[in-house]
Coordinates of C-alpha atoms in Angstrom, one line a residue:
X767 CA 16.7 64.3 26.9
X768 CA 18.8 62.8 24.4
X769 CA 17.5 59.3 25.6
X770 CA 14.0 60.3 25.4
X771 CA 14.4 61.4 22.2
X772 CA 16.2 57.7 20.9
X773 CA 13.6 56.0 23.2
X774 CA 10.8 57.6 20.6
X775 CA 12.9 56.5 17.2
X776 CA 13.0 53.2 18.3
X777 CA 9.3 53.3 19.2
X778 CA 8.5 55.2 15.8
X779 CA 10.7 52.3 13.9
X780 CA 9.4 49.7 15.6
X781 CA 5.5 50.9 14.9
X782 CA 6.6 51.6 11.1
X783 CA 8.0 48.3 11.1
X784 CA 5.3 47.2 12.0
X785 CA 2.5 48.7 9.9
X786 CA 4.8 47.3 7.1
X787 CA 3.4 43.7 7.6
X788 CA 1.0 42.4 5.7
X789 CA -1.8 41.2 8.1
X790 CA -3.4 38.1 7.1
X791 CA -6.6 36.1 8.6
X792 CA -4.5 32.7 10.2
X793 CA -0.7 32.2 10.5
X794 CA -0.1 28.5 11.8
X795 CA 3.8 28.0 13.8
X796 CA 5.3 25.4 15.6
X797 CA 4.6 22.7 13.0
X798 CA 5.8 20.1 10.7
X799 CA 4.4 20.9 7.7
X800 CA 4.8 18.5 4.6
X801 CA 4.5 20.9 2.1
X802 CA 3.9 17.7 -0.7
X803 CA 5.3 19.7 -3.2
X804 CA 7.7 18.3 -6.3
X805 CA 10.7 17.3 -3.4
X806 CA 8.1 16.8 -0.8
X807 CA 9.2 19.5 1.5
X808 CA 8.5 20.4 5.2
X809 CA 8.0 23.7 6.6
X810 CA 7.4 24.9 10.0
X811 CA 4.6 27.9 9.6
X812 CA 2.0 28.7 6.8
X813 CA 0.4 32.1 6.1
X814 CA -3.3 32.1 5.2
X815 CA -5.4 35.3 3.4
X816 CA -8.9 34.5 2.4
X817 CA -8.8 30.8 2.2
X818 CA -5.6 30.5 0.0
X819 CA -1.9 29.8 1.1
X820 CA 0.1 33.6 0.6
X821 CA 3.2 32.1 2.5
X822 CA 4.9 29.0 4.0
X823 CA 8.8 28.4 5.2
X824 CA 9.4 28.8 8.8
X825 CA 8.0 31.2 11.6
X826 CA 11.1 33.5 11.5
X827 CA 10.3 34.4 7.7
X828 CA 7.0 34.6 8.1
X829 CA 7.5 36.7 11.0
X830 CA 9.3 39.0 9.1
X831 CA 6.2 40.1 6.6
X832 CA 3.1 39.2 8.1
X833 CA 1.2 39.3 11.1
X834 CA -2.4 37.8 12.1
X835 CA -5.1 38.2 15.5
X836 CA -5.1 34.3 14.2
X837 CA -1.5 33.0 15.4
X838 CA -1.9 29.4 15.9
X839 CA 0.8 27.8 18.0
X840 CA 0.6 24.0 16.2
X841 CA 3.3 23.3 19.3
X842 CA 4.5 20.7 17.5
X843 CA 1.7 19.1 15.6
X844 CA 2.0 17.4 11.7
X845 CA 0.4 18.7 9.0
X846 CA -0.5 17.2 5.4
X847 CA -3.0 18.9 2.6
X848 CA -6.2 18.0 3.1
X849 CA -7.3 14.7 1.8
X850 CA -8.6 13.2 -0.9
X851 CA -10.9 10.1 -1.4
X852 CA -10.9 10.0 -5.6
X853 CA -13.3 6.9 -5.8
X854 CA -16.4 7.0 -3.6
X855 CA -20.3 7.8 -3.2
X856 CA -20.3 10.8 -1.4
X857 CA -24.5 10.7 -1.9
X858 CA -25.2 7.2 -1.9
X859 CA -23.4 7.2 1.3
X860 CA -25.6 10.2 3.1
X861 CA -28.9 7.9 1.9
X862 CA -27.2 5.3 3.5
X863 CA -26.9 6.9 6.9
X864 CA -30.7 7.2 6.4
X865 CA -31.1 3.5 5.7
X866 CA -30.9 0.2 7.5
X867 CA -26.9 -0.7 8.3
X868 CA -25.8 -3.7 7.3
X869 CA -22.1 -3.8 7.1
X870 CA -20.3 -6.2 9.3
X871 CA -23.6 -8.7 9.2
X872 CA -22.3 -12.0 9.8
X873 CA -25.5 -14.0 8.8
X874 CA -28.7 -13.4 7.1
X875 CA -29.9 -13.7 11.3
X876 CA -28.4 -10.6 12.0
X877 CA -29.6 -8.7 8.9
X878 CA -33.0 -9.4 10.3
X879 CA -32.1 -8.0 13.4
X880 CA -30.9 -4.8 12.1
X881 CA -33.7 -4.4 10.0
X882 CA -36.3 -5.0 13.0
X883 CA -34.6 -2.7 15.3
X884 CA -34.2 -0.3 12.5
X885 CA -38.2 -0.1 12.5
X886 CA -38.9 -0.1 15.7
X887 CA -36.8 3.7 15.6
X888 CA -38.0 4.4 11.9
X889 CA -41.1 2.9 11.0
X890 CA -41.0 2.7 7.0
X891 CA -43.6 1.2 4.3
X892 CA -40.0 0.4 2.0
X893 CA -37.7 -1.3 3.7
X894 CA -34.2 -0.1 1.5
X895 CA -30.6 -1.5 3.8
X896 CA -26.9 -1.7 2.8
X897 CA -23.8 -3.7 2.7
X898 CA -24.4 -7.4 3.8
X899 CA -21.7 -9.5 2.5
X900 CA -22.1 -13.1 1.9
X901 CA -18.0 -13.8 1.9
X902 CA -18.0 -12.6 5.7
X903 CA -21.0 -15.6 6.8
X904 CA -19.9 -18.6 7.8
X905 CA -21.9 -20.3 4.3
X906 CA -20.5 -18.0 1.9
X907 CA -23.8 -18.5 -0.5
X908 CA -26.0 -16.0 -1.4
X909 CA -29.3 -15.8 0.2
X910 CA -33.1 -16.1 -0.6
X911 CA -36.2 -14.0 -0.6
X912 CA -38.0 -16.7 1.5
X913 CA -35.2 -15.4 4.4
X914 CA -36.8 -12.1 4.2
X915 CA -40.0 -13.4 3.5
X916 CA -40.4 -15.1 6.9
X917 CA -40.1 -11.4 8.8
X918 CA -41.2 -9.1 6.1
X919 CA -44.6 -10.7 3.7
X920 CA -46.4 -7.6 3.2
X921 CA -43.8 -4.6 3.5
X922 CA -41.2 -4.6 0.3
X923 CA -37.2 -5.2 1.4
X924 CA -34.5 -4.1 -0.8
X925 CA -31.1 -5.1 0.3
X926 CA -28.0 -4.2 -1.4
X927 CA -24.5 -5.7 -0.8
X928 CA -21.2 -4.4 0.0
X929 CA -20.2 -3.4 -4.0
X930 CA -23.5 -2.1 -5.1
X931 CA -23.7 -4.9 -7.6
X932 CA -26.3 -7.2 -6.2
X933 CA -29.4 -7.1 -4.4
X934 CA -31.3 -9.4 -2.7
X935 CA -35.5 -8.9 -2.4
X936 CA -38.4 -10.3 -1.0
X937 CA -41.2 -11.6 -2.9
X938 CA -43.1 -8.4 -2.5
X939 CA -40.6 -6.7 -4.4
X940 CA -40.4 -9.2 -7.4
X941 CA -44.4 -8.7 -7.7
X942 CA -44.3 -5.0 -7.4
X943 CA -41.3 -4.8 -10.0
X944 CA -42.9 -7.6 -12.4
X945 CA -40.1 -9.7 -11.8
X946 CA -40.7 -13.7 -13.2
X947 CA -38.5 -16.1 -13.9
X948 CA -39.5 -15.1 -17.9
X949 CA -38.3 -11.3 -17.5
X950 CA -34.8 -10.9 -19.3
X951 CA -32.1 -8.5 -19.0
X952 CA -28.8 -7.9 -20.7
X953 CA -25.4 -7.4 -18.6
X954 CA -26.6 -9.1 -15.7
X955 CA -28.5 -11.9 -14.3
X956 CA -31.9 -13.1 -12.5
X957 CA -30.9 -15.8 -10.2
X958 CA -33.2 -18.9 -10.4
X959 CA -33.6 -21.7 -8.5
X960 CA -36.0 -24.6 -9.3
X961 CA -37.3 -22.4 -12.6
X962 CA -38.2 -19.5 -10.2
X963 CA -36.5 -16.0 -9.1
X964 CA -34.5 -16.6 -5.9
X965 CA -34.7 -13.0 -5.0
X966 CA -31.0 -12.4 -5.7
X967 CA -30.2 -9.8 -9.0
X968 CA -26.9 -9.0 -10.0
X969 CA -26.1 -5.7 -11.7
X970 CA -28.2 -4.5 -14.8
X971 CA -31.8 -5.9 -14.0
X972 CA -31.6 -4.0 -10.2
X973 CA -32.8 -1.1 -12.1
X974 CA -36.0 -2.7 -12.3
X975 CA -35.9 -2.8 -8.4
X976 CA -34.7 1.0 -8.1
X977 CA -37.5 2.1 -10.1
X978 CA -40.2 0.9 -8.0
X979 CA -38.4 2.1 -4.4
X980 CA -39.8 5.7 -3.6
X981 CA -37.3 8.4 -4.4
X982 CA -36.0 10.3 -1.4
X983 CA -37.3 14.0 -0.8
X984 CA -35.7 17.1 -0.8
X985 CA -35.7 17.1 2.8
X986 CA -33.4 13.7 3.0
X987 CA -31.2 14.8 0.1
X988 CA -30.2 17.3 2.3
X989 CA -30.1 15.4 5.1
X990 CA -27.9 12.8 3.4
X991 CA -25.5 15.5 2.2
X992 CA -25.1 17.6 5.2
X993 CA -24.1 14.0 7.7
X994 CA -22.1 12.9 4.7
X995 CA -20.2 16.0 4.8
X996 CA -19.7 16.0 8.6
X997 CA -17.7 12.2 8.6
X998 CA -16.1 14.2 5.9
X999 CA -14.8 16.8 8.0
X1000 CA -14.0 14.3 10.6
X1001 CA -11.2 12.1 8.9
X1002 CA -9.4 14.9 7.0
X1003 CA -11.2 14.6 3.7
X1004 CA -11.4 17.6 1.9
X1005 CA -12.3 16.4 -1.6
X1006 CA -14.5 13.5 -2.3
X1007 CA -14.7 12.6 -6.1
X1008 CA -17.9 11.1 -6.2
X1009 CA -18.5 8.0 -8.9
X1010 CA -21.8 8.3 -10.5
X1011 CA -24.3 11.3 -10.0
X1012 CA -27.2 12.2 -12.0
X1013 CA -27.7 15.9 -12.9
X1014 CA -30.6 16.9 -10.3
X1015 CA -28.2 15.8 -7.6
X1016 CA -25.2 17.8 -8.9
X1017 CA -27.4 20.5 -9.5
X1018 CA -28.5 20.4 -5.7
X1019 CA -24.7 20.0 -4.2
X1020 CA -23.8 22.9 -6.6
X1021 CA -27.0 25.4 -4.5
X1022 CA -26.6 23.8 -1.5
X1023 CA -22.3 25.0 -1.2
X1024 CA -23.8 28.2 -2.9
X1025 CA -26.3 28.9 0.2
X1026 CA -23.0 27.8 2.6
X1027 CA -25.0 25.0 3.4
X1028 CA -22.5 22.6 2.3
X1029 CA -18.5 23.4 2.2
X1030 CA -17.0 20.0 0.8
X1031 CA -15.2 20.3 -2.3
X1032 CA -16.9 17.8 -4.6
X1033 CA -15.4 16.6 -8.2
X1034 CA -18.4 15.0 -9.8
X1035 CA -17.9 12.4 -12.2
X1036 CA -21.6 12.5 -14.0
X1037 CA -23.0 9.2 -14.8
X1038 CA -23.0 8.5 -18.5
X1039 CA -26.2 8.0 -19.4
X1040 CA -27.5 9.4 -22.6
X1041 CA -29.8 12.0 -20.4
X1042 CA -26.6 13.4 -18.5
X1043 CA -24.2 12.9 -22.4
X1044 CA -26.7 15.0 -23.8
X1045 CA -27.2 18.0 -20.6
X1046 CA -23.2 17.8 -19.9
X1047 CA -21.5 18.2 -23.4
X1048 CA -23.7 21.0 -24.8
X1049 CA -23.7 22.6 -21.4
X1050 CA -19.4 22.2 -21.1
X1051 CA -17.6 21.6 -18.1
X1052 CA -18.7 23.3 -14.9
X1053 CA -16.4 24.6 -12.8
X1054 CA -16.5 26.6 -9.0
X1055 CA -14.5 27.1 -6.0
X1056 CA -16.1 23.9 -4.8
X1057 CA -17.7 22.0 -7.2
X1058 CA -16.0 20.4 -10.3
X1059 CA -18.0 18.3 -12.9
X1060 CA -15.5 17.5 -15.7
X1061 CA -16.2 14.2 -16.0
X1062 CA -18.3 11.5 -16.9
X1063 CA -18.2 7.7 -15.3
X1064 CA -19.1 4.6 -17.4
X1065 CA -19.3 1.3 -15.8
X1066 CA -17.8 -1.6 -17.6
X1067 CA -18.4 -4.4 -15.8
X1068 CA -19.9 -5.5 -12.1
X1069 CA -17.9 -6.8 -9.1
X1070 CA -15.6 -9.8 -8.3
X1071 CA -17.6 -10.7 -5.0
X1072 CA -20.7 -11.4 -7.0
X1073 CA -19.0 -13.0 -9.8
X1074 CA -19.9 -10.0 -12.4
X1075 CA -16.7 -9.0 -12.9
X1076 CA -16.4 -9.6 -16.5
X1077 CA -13.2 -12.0 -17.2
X1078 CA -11.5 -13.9 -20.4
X1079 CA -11.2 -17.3 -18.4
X1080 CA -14.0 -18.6 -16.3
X1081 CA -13.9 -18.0 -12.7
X1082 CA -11.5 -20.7 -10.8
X1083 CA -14.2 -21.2 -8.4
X1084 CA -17.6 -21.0 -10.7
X1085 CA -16.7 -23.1 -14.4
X1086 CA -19.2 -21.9 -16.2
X1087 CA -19.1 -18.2 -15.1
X1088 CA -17.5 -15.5 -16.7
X1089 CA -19.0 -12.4 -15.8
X1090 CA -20.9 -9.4 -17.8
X1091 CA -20.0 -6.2 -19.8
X1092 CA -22.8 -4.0 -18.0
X1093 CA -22.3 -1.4 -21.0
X1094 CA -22.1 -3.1 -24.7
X1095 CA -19.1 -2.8 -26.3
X1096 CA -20.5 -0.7 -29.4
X1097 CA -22.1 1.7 -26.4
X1098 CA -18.8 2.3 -24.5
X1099 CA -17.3 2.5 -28.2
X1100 CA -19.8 5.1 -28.8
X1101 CA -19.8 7.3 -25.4
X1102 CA -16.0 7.3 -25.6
X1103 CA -15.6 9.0 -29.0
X1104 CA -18.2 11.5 -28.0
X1105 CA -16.7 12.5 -24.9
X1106 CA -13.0 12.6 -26.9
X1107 CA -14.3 15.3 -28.8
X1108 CA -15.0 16.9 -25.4
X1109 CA -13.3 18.5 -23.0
X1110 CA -14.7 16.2 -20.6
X1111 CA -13.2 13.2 -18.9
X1112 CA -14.0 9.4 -19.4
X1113 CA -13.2 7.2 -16.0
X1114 CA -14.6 3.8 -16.2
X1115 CA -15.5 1.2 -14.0
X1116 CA -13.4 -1.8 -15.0
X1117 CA -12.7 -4.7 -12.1
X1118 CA -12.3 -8.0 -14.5
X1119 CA -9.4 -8.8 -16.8
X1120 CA -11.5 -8.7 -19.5
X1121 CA -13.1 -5.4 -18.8
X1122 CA -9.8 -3.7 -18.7
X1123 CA -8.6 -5.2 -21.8
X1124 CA -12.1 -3.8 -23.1
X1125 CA -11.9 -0.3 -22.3
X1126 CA -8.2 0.2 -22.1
X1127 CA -8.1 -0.8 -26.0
X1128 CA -11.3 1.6 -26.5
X1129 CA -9.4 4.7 -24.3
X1130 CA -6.3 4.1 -26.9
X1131 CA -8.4 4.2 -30.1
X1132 CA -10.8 7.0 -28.7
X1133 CA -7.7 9.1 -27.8
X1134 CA -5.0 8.4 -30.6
X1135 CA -3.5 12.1 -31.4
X1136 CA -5.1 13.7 -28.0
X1137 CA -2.9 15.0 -25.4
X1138 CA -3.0 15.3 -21.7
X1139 CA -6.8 14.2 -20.9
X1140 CA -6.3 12.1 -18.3
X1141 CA -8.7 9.4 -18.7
X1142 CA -9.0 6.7 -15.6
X1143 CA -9.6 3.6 -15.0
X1144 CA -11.3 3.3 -11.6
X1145 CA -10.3 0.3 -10.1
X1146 CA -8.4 -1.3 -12.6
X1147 CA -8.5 -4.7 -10.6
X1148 CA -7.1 -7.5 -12.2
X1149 CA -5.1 -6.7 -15.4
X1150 CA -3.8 -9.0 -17.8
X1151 CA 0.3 -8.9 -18.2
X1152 CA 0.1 -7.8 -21.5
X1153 CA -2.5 -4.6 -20.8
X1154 CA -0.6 -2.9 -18.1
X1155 CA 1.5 -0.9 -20.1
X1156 CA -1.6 0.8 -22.0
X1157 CA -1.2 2.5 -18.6
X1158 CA 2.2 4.5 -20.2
X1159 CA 0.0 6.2 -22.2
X1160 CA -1.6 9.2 -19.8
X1161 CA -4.1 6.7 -18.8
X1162 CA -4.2 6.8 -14.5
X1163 CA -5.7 4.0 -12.3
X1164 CA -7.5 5.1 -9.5
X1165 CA -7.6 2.4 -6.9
X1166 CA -8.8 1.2 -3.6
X1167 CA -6.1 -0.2 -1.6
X1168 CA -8.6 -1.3 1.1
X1169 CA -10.5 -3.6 -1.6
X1170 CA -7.2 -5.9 -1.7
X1171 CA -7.4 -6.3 2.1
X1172 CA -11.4 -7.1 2.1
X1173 CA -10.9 -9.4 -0.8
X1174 CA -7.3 -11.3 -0.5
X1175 CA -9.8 -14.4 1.6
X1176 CA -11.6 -15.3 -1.2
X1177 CA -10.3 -13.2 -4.4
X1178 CA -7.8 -16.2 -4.9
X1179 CA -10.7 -19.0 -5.0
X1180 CA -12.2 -16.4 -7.6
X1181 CA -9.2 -15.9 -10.1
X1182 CA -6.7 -19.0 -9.1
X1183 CA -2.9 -18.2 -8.4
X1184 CA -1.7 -17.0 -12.0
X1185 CA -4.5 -14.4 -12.4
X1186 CA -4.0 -13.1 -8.7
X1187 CA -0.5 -12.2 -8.9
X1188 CA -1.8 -9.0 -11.5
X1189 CA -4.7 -8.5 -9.2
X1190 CA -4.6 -5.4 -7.1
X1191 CA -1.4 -4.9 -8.4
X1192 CA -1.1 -1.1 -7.4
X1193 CA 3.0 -0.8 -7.2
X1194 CA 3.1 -2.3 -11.3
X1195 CA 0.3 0.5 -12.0
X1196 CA 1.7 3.2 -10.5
X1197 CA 5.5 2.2 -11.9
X1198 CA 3.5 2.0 -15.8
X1199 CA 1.4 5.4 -14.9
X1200 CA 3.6 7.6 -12.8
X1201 CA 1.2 8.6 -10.5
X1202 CA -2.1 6.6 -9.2
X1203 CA -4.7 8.5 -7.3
X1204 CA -6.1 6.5 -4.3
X1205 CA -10.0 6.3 -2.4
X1206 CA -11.8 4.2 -1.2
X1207 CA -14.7 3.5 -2.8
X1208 CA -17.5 3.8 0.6
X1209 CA -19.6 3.0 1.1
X1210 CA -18.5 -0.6 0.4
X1211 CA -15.6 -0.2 2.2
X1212 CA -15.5 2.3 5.4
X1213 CA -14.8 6.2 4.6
X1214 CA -11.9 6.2 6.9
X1215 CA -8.6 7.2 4.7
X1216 CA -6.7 6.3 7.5
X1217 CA -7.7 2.5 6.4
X1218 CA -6.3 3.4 3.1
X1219 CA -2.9 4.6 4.1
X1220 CA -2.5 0.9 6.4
X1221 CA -3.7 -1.0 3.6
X1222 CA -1.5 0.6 0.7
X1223 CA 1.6 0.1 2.9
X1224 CA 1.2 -2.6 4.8
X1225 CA -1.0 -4.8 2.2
X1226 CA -2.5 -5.9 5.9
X1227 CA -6.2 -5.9 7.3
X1228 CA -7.5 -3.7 10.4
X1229 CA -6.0 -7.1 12.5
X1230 CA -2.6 -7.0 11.1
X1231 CA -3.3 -10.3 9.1
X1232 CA -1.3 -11.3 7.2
X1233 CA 1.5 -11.3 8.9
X1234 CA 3.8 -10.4 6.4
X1235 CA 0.9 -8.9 3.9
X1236 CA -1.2 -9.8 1.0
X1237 CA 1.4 -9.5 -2.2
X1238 CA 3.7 -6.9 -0.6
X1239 CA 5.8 -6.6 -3.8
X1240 CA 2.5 -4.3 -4.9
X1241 CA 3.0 -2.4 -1.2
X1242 CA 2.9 1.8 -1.9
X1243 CA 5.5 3.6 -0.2
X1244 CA 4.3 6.4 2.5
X1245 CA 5.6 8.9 0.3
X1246 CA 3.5 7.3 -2.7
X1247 CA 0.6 6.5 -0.9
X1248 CA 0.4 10.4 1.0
X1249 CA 0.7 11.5 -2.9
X1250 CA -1.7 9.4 -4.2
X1251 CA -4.1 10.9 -1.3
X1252 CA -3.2 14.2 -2.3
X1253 CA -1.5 15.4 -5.0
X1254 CA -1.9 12.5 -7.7
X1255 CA -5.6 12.8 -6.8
X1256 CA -5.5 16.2 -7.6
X1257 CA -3.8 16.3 -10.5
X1258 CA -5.7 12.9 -12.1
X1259 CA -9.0 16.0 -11.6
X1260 CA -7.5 19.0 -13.3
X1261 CA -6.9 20.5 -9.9
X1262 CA -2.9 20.3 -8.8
X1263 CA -2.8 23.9 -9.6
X1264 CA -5.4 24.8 -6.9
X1265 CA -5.4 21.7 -4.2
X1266 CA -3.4 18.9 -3.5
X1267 CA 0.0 20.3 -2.1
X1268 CA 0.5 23.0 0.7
X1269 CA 2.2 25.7 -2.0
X1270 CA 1.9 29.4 -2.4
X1271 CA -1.5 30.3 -4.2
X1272 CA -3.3 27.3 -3.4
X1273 CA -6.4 26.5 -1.1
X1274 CA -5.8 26.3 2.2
X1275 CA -6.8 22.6 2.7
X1276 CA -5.6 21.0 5.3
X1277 CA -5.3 18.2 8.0
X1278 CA -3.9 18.3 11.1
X1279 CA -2.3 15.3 12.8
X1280 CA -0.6 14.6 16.8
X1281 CA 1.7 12.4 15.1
X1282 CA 3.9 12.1 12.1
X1283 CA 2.2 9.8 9.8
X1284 CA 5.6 9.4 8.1
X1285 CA 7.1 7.9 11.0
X1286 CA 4.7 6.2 13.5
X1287 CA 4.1 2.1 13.6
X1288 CA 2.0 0.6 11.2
X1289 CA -0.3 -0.5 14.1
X1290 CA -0.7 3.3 14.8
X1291 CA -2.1 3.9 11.7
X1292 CA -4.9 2.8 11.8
X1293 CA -5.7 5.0 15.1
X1294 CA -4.9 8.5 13.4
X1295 CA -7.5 11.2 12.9
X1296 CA -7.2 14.2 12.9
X1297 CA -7.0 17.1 15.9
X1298 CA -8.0 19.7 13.1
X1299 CA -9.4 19.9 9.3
X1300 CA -9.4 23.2 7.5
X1301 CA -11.0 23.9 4.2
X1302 CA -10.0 27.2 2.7
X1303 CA -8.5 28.4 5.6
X1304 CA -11.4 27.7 7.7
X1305 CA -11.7 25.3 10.7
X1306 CA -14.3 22.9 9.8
X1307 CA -13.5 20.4 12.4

């Protein structure tokens, strides 16, 4: 009897014990966890209640105080915060998937390939394609509208290249736009061969181009978002800060994740044109669980492929070249003193020497006496010696470590040896800065962060070349480059309270890994993705 009776206490206890647990929706075990908190700690097992971390240390803790129906067994697996990209087009890249492919094109033959089979599939009356790069062909000169002429008289063809700073056309398209070898516009340039338009237009006078193509419906907005999101989902990315929306498209991300339609977390950066300046700062910053619009982006100059990268010296390779300011001084001036008395952010497009001399002296005169308002400078691409320590000064870069190994062939042909050595110079930045938040910048280069990581730390390409890497004295560390994929993005948003680290309180945004990202081979990098991506607690891949 006596044992009966003990048998039943210890059955009582255990069931009080029991009911004493907090039971939460997932509880994750068996893993290594890096934490990327201040000293970068690992765990073994994480506690999740409605999307938000409630506990993390190792499964015998967590054992102790909760229980879940959702224990995962990890059985060894790695897990990181869920990615960042904090320089890309999110929605540009969804229209993309919706357009003619060009990346990878090796001559203006192949691009007409593409484009045929593309209509053969998807007969269109606008022919709109992306991402041919002249530096890749074995004539690295840009080409003609009699090369699309030949294929396409009568149906209009509007090709852009890799950095979204120069188009090429047919001729169809220069008659529909009005486009003669008289029209003039500022911060950019109308190619002209023998007194006529060759078909090539570099930055500012494309907008006469995208005005004419036919605006995407509803029905392929949402189409572009919703594949965007899936890639997304499938190489760990979390967060995307996209570079440049408009307001209708914000304002269509912002009901689509209402509806559930769309789950991404999104940090808009709104571009600055005087119809968003005016909606955005009477209207304050707009904030959700999963959309963020804080910030505005200005573009200084164009790109270094196309020579519109706006420098002090002429271009090594081009004499009488310099480049364009896209935005006029007195403009950025302007834009930059309104958004100081803001609460918004400013982060400019600046790839030249001479644009970051520009706007880093503007961000220091706009923001004399102002604390903590983290302007950036995306890209920040070649700096002058004397302007990198502006970056002391609260001011973060926000590069793209894979544009160093798409551009170390030809970006010393461009700049010469002296201006090189402070080109893509992420190491100096992030010493100057403190942090530096990382992306990618697709679609001109590929979405995959994994590409990111192997470029940051190995200063290689996708082949290993070089050798022995492209400036390695700028090489990120993995601890650095995991941060600057994660936390530094996060806090460079406003968001390290809420994302960016696995910590108590915070989303549940996460990545989950077969190998230790810390640890494996450089040539192994580049084959990681992920086994599992969860945003706010929830599987999504």
């Amino acid at each position: 009897m006596k044992k009966i009776i003990l048998l039943l206490s210890l059955v009582s206890l255990t069931s009080c014990l029991k009911k004493d647990k907090i039971t939460v929706d997932t509880i994750i075990t068996d893993a290594t966890i890096y934490t990327v908190n201040n000293n970068f700690d690992k765990a073994t097992a994480i506690a999740i209640q409605e999307g938000k971390i409630i506990a993390i240390g190792t499964a015998e803790e967590l054992a102790e105080k909760y229980q879940s129906r959702n224990t995962i067994n990890a059985k060894g697996k790695f897990i990181y915060p869920g990615l960042f990209d904090a320089h890309c087009h999110f929605y540009n890249f969804g229209l993309t998937l919706q357009e003619v492919d060009l990346r990878g094109t090796k001559s203006m033959a192949e691009i007409v390939a593409r484009i045929q089979a593309f209509q053969k599939v998807k007969k269109t009356d606008f022919i709109v394609g992306n991402g041919w790069d002249q530096n890749d062909w074995a004539v690295k000169e840009f080409p003609s509208k009699e090369d699309l002429d030949k294929y396409f008289p009568n149906t209009p063809v509007v090709l852009n290249r890799i950095d979204g700073h120069a188009i090429i056309v047919n001729s169809k398209v220069l008659a529909l736009a009005n486009i003669t070898k008289d029209t003039k516009v500022s911060g950019g340039q109308i190619e002209l061969k023998n007194g006529e338009p060759t078909g090539i237009l570099i930055d500012n006078p494309m907008e006469l181009v995208f005005s004419i193509i036919p605006k995407p419906s509803r029905k392929t907005q949402i189409a572009a978002l919703v594949d965007a999101e899936k890639i997304m989902f499938d190489y760990g990315l979390t967060t995307v800060n996209d570079a440049g929306l408009d307001h209708k498209v914000i304002d269509l991300i912002d009901s689509l994740q209402k509806e559930k339609v769309l789950k991404l977390n999104v940090y808009a950066m709104v571009s600055a044109n005087p119809e968003n300046l005016d909606l955005y700062l009477k209207k304050g910053v707009y904030k959700t669980d999963n959309l963020d619009v804080r910030s505005f982006k200005m573009y200084g100059d164009g790109a270094l492929g196309s020579r519109g990268a706006a420098m002090h010296k002429p271009y090594s390779d081009s004499h009488t070249q310099l480049g364009a300011l896209i935005t006029p001084i007195a403009d950025m001036k302007t834009i930059a003193n309104k958004i100081a008395a803001s609460n918004f952010q400013l982060n400019s497009h600046a790839i030249g020497d001479s644009a970051n001399t520009v706007l880093l002296k503007i961000y220091k005169d706009a923001l004399t006496g102002k604390k903590d308002r983290r302007w950036k400078i995306e890209h920040a691409q070649v700096v002058r010696e004397a302007d990198f320590d502006y970056f002391k000064t609260g001011i973060i870069p926000s590069v793209q470590p894979t544009h160093a190994t798409s551009d170390m062939y030809w970006a010393g042909d461009r700049l010469g040896k002296e201006r090189l050595k402070n080109a893509y110079a992420y190491k100096k930045l992030l010493q100057k800065a403190g942090v530096i938040a990382l992306g990618t910048d697709f679609p001109v280069e590929e979405v995959n962060p994994m590409l990111t990581f192997h470029a940051a730390v190995a200063r290689k390409d996708s082949k290993g070349y070089p050798a022995k890497g492209f400036q390695t004295e700028n090489a990120l560390s993995r601890e650095e480059t995991v941060k600057g994929m994660t936390i530094w993005a996060a806090f460079s948003n406003f968001e390290e309270k809420e994302k960016g680290s696995l910590e108590v309180g915070k989303w549940a945004d996460l990545v989950i890994y077969d190998k230790d990202l810390m640890q494996i081979s450089e040539s192994e990098i580049l084959n990681m993705k992920p086994v599992n991506t969860y945003l706010k607690g929830q599987k999504v891949k």
